[in-house]
Short mmCIF file of C-alpha atoms in Angstrom, two decimals:
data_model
loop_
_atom_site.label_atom_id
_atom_site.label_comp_id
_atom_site.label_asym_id
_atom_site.label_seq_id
_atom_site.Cartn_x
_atom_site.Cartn_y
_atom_site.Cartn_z
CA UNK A 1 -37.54 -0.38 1.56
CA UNK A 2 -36.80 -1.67 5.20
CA UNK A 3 -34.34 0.50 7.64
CA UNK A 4 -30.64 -0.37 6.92
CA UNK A 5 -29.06 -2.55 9.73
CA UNK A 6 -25.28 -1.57 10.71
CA UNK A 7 -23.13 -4.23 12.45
CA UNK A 8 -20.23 -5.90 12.69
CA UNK A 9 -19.52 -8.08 9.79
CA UNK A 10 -19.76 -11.70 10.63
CA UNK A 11 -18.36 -14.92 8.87
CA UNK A 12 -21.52 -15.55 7.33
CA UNK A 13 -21.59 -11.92 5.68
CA UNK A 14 -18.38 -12.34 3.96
CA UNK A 15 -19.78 -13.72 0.28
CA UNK A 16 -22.16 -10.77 0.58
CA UNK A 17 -18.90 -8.10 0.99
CA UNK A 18 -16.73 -9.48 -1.16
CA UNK A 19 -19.80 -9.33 -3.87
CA UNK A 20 -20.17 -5.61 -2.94
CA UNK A 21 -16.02 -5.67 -3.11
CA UNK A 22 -15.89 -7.66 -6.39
CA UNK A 23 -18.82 -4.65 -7.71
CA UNK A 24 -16.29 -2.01 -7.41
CA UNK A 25 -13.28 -3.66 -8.47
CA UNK A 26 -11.48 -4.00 -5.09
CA UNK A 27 -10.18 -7.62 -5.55
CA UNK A 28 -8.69 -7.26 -8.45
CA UNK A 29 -5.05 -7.40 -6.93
CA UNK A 30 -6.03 -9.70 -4.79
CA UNK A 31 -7.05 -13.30 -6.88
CA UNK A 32 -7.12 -15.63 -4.22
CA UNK A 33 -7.90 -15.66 -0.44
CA UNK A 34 -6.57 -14.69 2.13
CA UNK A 35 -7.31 -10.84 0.82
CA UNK A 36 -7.35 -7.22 2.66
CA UNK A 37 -10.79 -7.59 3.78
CA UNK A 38 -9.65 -10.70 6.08
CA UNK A 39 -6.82 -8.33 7.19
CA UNK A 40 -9.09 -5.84 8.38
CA UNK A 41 -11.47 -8.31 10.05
CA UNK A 42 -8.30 -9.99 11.60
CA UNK A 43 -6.32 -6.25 12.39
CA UNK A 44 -8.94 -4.04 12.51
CA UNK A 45 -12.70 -3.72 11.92
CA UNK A 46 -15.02 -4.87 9.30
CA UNK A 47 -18.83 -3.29 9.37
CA UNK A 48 -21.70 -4.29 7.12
CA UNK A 49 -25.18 -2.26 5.93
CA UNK A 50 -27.45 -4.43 5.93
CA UNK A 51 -31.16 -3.89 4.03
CA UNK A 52 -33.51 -7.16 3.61
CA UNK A 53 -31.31 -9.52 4.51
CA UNK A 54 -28.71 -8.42 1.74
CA UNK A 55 -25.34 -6.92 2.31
CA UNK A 56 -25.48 -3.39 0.29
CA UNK A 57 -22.67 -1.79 1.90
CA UNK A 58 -19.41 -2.03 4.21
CA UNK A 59 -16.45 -0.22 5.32
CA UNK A 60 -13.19 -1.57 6.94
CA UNK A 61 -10.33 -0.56 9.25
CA UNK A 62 -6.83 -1.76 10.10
CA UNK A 63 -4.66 0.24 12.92
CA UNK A 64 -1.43 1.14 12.99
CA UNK A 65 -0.59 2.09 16.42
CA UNK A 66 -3.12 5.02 17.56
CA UNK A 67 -3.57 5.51 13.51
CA UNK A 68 -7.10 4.45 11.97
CA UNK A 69 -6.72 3.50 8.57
CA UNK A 70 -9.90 3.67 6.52
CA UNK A 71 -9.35 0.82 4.32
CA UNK A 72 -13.14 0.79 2.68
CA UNK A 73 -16.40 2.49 2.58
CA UNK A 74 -18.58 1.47 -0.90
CA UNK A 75 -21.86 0.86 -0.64
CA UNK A 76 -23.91 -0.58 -4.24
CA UNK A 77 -25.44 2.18 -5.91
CA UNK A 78 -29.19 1.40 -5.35
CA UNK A 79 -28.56 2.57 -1.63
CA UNK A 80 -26.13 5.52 -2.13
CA UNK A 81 -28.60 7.66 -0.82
CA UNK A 82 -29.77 5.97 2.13
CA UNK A 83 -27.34 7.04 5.19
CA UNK A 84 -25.91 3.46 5.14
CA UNK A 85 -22.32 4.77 4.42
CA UNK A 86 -22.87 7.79 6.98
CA UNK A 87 -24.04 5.68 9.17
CA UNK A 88 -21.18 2.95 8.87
CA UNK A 89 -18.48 5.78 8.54
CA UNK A 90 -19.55 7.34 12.18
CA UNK A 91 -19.12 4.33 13.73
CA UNK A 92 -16.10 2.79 12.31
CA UNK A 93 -13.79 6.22 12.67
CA UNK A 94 -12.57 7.15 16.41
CA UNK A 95 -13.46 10.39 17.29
CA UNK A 96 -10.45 11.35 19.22
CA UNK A 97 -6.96 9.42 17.62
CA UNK A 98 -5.45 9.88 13.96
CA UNK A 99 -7.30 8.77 10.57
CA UNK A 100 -6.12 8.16 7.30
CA UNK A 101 -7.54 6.97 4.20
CA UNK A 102 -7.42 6.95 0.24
CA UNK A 103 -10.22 8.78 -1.00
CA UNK A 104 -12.17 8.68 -4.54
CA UNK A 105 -12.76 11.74 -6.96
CA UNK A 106 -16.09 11.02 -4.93
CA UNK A 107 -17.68 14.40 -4.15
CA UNK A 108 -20.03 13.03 -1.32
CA UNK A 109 -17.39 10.92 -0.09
CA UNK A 110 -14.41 13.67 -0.02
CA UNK A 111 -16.77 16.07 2.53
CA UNK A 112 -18.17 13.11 4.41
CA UNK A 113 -14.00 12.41 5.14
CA UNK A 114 -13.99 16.09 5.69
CA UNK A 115 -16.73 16.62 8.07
CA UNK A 116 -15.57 13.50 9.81
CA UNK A 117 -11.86 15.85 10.70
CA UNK A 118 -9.74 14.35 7.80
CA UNK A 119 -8.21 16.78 5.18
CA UNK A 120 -5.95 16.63 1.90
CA UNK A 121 -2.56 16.08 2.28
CA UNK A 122 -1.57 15.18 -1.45
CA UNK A 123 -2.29 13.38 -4.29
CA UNK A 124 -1.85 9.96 -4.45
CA UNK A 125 -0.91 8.04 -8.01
CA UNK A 126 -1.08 4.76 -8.41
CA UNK A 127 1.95 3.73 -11.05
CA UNK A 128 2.32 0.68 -13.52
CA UNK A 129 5.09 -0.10 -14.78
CA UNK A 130 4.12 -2.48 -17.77
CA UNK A 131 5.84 -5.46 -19.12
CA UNK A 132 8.94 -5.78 -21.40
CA UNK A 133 7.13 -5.91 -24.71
CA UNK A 134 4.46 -3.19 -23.49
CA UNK A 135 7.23 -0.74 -22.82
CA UNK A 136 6.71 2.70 -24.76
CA UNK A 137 8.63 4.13 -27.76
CA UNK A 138 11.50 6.57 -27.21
CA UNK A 139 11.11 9.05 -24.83
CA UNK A 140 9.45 6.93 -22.29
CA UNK A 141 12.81 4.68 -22.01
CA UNK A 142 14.03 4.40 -18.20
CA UNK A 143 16.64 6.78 -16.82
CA UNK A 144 20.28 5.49 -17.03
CA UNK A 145 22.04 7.45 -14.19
CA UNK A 146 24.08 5.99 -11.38
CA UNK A 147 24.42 3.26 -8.67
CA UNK A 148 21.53 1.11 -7.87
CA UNK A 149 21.54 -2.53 -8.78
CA UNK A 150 19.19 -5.08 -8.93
CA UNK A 151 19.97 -8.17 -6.38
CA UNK A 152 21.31 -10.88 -7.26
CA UNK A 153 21.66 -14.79 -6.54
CA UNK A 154 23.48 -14.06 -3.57
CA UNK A 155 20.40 -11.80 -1.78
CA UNK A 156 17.82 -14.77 -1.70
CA UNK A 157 16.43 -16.51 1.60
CA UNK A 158 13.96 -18.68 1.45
CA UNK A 159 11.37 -17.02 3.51
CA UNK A 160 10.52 -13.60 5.32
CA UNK A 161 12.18 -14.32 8.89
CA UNK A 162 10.67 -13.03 11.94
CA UNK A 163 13.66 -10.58 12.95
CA UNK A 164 13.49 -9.34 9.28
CA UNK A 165 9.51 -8.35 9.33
CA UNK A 166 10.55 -6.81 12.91
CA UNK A 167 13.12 -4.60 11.65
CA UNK A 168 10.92 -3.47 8.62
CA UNK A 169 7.99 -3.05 11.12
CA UNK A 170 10.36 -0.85 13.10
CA UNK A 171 10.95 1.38 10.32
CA UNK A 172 7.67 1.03 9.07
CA UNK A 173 6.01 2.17 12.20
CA UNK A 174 8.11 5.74 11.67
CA UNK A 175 7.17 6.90 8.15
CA UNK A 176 3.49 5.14 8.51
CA UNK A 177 2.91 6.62 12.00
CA UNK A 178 2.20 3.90 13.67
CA UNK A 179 3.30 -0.15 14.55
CA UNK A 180 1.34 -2.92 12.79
CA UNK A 181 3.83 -5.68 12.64
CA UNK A 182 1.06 -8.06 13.21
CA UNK A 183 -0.31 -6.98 10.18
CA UNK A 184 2.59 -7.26 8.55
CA UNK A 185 3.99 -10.53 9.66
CA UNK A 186 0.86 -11.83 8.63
CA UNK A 187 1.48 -10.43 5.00
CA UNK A 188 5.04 -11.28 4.79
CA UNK A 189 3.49 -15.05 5.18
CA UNK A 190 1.12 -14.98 2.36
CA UNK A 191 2.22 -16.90 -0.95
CA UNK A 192 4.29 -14.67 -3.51
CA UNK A 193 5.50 -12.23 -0.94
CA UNK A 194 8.83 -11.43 -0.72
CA UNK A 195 10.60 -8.74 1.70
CA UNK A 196 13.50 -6.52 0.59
CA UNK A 197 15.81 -4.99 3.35
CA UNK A 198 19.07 -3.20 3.67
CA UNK A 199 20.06 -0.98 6.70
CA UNK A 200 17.61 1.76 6.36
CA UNK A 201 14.93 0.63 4.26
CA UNK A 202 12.45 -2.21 3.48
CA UNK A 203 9.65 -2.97 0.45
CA UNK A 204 7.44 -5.77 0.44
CA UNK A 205 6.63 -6.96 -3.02
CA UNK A 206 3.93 -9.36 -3.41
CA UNK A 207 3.61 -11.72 -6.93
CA UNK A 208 -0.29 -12.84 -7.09
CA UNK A 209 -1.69 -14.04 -10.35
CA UNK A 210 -0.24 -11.65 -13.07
CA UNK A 211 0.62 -8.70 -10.67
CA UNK A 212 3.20 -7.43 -9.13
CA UNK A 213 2.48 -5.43 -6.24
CA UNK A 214 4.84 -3.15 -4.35
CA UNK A 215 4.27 -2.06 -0.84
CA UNK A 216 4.59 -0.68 2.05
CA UNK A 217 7.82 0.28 1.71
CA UNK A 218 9.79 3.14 3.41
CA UNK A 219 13.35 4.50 4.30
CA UNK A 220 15.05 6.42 6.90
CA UNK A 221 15.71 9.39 4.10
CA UNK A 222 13.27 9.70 0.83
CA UNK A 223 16.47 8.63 -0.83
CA UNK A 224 16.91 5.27 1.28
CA UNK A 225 13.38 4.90 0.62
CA UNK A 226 13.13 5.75 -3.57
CA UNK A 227 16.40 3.13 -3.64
CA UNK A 228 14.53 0.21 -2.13
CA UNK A 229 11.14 0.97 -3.96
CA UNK A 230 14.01 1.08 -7.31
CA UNK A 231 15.59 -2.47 -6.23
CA UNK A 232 12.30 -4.30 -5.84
CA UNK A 233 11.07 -2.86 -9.18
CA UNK A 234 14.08 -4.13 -10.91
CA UNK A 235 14.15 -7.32 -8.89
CA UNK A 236 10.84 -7.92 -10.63
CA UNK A 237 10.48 -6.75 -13.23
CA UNK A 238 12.89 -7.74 -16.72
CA UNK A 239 13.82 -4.82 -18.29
CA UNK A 240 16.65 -1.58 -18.45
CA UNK A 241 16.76 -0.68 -14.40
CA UNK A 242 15.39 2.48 -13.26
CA UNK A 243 18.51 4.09 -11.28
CA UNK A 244 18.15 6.57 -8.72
CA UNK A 245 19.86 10.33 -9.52
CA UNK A 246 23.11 10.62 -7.60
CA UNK A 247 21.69 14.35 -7.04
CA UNK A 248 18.30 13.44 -5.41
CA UNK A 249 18.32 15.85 -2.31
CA UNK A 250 19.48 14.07 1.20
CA UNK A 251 17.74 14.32 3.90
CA UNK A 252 18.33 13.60 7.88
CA UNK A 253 17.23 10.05 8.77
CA UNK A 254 13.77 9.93 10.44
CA UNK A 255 14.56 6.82 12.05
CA UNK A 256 17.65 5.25 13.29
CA UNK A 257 18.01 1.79 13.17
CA UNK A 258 18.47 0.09 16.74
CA UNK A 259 19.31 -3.49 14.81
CA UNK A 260 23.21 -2.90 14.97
CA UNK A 261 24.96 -2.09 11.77
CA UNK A 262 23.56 -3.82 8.45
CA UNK A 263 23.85 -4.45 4.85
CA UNK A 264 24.66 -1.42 2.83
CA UNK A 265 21.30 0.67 1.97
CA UNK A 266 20.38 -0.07 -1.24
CA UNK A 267 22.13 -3.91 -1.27
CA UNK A 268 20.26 -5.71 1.38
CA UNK A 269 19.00 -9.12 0.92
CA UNK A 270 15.67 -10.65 -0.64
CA UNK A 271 13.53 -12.82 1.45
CA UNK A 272 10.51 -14.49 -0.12
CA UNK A 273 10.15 -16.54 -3.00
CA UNK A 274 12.14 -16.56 -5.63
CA UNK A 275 10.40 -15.43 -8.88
CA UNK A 276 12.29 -15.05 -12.32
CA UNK A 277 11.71 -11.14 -13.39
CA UNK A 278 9.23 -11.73 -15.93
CA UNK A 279 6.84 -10.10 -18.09
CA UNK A 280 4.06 -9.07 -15.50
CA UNK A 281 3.04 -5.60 -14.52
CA UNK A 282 4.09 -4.06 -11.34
CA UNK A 283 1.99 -1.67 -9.61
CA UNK A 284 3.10 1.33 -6.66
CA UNK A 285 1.38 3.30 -5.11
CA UNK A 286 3.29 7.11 -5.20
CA UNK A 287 1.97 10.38 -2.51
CA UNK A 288 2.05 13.11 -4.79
CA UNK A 289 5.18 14.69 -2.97
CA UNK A 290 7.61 12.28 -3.00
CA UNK A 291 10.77 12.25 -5.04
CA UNK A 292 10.09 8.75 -6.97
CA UNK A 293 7.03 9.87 -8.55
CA UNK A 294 8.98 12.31 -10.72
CA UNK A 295 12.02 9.65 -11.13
CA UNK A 296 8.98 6.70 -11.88
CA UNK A 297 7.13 9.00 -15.17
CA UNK A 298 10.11 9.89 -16.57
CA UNK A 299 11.32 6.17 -16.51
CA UNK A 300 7.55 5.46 -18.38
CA UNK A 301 5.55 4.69 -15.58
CA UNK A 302 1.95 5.16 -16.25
CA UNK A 303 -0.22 6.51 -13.98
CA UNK A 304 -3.40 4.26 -13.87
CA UNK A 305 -5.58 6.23 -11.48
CA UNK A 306 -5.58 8.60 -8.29
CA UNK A 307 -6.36 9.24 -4.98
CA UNK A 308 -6.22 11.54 -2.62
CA UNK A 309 -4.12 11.25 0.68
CA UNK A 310 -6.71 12.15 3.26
CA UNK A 311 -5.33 12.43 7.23
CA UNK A 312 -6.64 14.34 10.84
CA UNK A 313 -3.33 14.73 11.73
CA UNK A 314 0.43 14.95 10.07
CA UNK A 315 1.31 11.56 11.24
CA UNK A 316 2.94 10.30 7.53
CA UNK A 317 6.34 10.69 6.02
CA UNK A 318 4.87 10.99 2.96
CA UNK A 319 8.58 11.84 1.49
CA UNK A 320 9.77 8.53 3.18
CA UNK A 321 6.70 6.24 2.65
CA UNK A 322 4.51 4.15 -0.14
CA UNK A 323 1.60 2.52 0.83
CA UNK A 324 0.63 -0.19 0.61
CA UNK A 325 -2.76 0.19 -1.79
CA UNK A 326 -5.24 -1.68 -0.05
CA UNK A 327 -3.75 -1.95 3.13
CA UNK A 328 -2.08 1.54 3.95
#
């Protein structure tokens, strides 16, 4: 077998990555192009291993700020043992700024992210919430307790504006430890994403085939955050509302908005299409220690798989963030 080649990925070597993508699975939120791999070539960086001529391996990147986000590392299983993901993996990670990633039950993988200065921070569950006529028998039924609503007529725009994706980028950039509102204008603009926003918290939700995907999504307080995450769930999904507990804990704001006073948290408008709640699945993506993950199972959220929340440094809110899955 001929010495793996590590480069940057080019246009060419995109059908060869999105065939190592498509092997594990990664596409399968995303059923149309643009997808998270042209995000990361766009945002961040995009590497290939290259043996004969064939792709057999890549990892990807997008930044937030000073934060590296380690977006992908899979490499086919023929050449799992032949230093192409090592090799990618040393040069895609800085050496000297934050990193993140999502990390695998993957034993080789978890103490190459180890040796490389990242450690684990907490769980990670990725949540469905499944349609109307899926919805489990008593004892799974969602949790009636006061004060959120779902929006209503009134809430819609047409579109994400540009001072809306700024304000959620401002937020963002506090709970995900670092700006990327390139990253995310560019994602408010693909087709089926819409952008909820009050004064202290913001959720992207994103319709694509016959998902619903929510995130990133944060608030200045877990609670401002856990109400937002709530609304957009609703907002999409047609069913009893999950409400959020009137006793949740409060917390001091992490961030402070500099927009001037806005909507009241919790009853901000919807920008983005405008999708009748119907009966598709919507997927989050909860860390392990934030408040909704309890409120989401006991409202019969299933937990579809896990992660683990891998950082250098404790740059994350991880009480006032969800991630986005594929992009951070």
């Amino acid at each position: 077998m001929a010495e793996p080649i590590v480069r940057p990925a080019a246009g060419a070597d995109m059908a060869g990555v999105r065939a190592v993508a498509g092997h594990f699975g990664l596409l399968d939120l995303w059923p149309e192009r643009p997808d998270f791999v042209d995000a990361e070539r766009e945002f961040g960086e995009v590497l290939v291993g290259e043996v004969d001529g064939t792709i057999v391996g890549f990892g990807g990147t997008l930044r937030r700020g000073t934060v590296t986000h380690l977006g992908d590392l899979f490499v086919l299983p023929g050449h799992q043992s032949s230093r192409v993901g090592r090799t990618i993996l040393s040069r895609l990670l800085p050496g000297d700024t934050p990193k993140v990633t999502f990390a695998s039950d993957d034993r080789r993988a978890l103490a190459l992210y180890v040796r490389n200065g990242m450690r684990p921070r907490c769980p990670l569950f990725y949540l469905t919430r499944r349609p109307p006529g899926e919805q489990a028998a008593p004892g799974e039924a969602d949790v009636h307790t006061a004060g959120l609503r779902a929006p209503g007529v009134a809430d819609v725009r047409a579109a994400p504006g540009e001072t809306d994706v700024r304000a959620a980028a401002a937020l963002d950039a506090h709970v995900s430890g670092g700006d990327r509102t390139s990253t995310l204008t560019w994602y408010a603009g693909l087709p089926g994403v819409a952008l909820h926003v009050s004064g202290s918290g913001y959720a992207f939700v994103r319709t694509a085939g016959d998902q619903v995907v929510i995130g990133p999504a944060g608030g200045a307080t877990p609670q401002d955050c856990a109400g937002i995450v709530l609304k957009a769930a609703n907002a999409h999904h047609r069913a009893v509302p999950v409400h959020m507990p009137v006793h949740m804990p409060v917390h001091m704001p992490v961030h402070m908005s500099s927009h001037g006073p806005g909507p009241t948290p919790g009853h901000g408008p919807v920008h983005g299409p405008v999708h009748a709640p119907g009966h598709l699945p919507v997927h989050v993506a909860v860390p392990g220690t934030h408040p909704l993950l309890a409120l989401l199972l006991e409202a019969g959220w299933r937990i579809g798989d896990m992660d683990t929340l891998m950082t250098s440094e404790d740059v994350m809110r991880l009480d006032c963030y969800i991630p986005h899955p594929d992009l951070g």
